[in-house]
XYZ file of C-alpha atoms in Angstrom:
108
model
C -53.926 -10.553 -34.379
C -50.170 -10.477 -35.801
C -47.808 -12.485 -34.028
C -48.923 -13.676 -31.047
C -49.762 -16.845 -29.491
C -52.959 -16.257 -27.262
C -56.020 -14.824 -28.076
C -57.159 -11.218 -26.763
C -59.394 -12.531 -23.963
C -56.943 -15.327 -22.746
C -54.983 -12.445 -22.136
C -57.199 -10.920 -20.218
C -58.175 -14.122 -18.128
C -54.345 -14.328 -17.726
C -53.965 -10.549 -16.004
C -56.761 -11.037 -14.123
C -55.850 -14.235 -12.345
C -52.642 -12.253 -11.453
C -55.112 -9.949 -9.871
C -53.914 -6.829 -12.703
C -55.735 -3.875 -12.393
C -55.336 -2.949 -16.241
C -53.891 -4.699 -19.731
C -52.835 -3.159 -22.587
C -53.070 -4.427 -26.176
C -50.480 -3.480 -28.596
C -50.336 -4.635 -31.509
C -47.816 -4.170 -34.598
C -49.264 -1.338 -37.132
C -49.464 -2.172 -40.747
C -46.518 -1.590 -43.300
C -46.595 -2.046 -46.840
C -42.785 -2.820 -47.174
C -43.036 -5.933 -44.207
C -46.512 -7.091 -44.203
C -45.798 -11.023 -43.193
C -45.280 -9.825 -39.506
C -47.796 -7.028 -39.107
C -52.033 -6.193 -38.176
C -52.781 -6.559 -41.594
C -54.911 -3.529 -42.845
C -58.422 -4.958 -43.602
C -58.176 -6.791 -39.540
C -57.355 -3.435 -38.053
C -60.753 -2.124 -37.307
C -61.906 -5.600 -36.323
C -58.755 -5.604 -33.571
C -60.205 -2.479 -32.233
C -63.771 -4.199 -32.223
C -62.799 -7.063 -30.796
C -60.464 -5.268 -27.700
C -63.734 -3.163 -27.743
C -66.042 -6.254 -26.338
C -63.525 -7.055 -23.938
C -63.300 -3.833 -22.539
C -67.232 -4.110 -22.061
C -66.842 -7.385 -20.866
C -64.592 -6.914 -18.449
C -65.179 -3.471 -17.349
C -66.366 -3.757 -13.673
C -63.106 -6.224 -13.422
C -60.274 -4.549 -15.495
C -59.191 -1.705 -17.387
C -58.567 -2.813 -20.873
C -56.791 -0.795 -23.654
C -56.054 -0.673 -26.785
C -52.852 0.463 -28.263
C -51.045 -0.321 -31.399
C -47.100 0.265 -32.509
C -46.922 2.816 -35.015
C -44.009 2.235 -37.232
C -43.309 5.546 -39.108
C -44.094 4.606 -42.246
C -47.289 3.075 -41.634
C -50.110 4.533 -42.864
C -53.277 4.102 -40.557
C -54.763 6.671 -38.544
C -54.266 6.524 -34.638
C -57.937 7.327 -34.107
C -59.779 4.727 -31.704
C -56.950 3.664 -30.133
C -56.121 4.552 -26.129
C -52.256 4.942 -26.964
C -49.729 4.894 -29.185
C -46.017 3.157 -29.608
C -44.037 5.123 -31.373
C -41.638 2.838 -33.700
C -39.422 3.285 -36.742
C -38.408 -0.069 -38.600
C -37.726 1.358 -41.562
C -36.824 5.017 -43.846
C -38.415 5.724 -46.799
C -35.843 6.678 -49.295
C -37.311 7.141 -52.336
C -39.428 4.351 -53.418
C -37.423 1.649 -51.500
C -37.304 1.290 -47.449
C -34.711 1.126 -46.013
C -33.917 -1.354 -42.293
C -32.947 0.157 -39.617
C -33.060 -1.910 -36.856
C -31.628 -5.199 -38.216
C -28.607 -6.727 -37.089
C -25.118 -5.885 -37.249
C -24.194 -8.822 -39.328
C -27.281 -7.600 -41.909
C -25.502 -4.245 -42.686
C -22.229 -5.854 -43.046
């Protein structure tokens, strides 16, 4: 939905060919500051609709779930979602955000 290649149920194909007993989606959480690489707001219920078919799909063949990477200062709600990454790109200072995970060369 963000920045990958393959769609959800290719995905799943994939895992179970390599006879997987579960996958887990997880995508990138939305953030105002870094949008370009992020679930962008208005697809995130549709993500969890779509992982939500598979799971149906799929269910008597693999567990399916569906996570997403909550960066700190992201503002959606982790309701509907099996798990949670915890992740912090960025600070708020202020109005501005601030990188924090950026290269070395970056901060010089």
């Amino acid at each position: 939905f963000s920045d990958g290649n393959n769609t959800p149920e290719e995905m799943v194909l994939a895992a179970l060919e390599k006879n997987m007993e579960c996958i887990g989606f997880s995508d990138h959480s939305y953030t105002k500051m870094d949008a370009g690489y992020c679930l962008q707001l208005d697809k995130t219920a549709e993500y969890q609709r779509v992982i939500g078919l598979l799971k149906e799909k799929y269910k008597d063949q693999i567990k399916i779930l569906c996570g997403i990477e909550l960066d700190a200062c992201s503002p959606i709600s982790t309701e509907g979602f099996d798990y949670v990454i915890g992740s912090a790109h960025h600070v708020e200072l202020g109005d501005d955000y601030i990188p924090i995970d950026w290269t070395a060369v970056f901060w010089r």
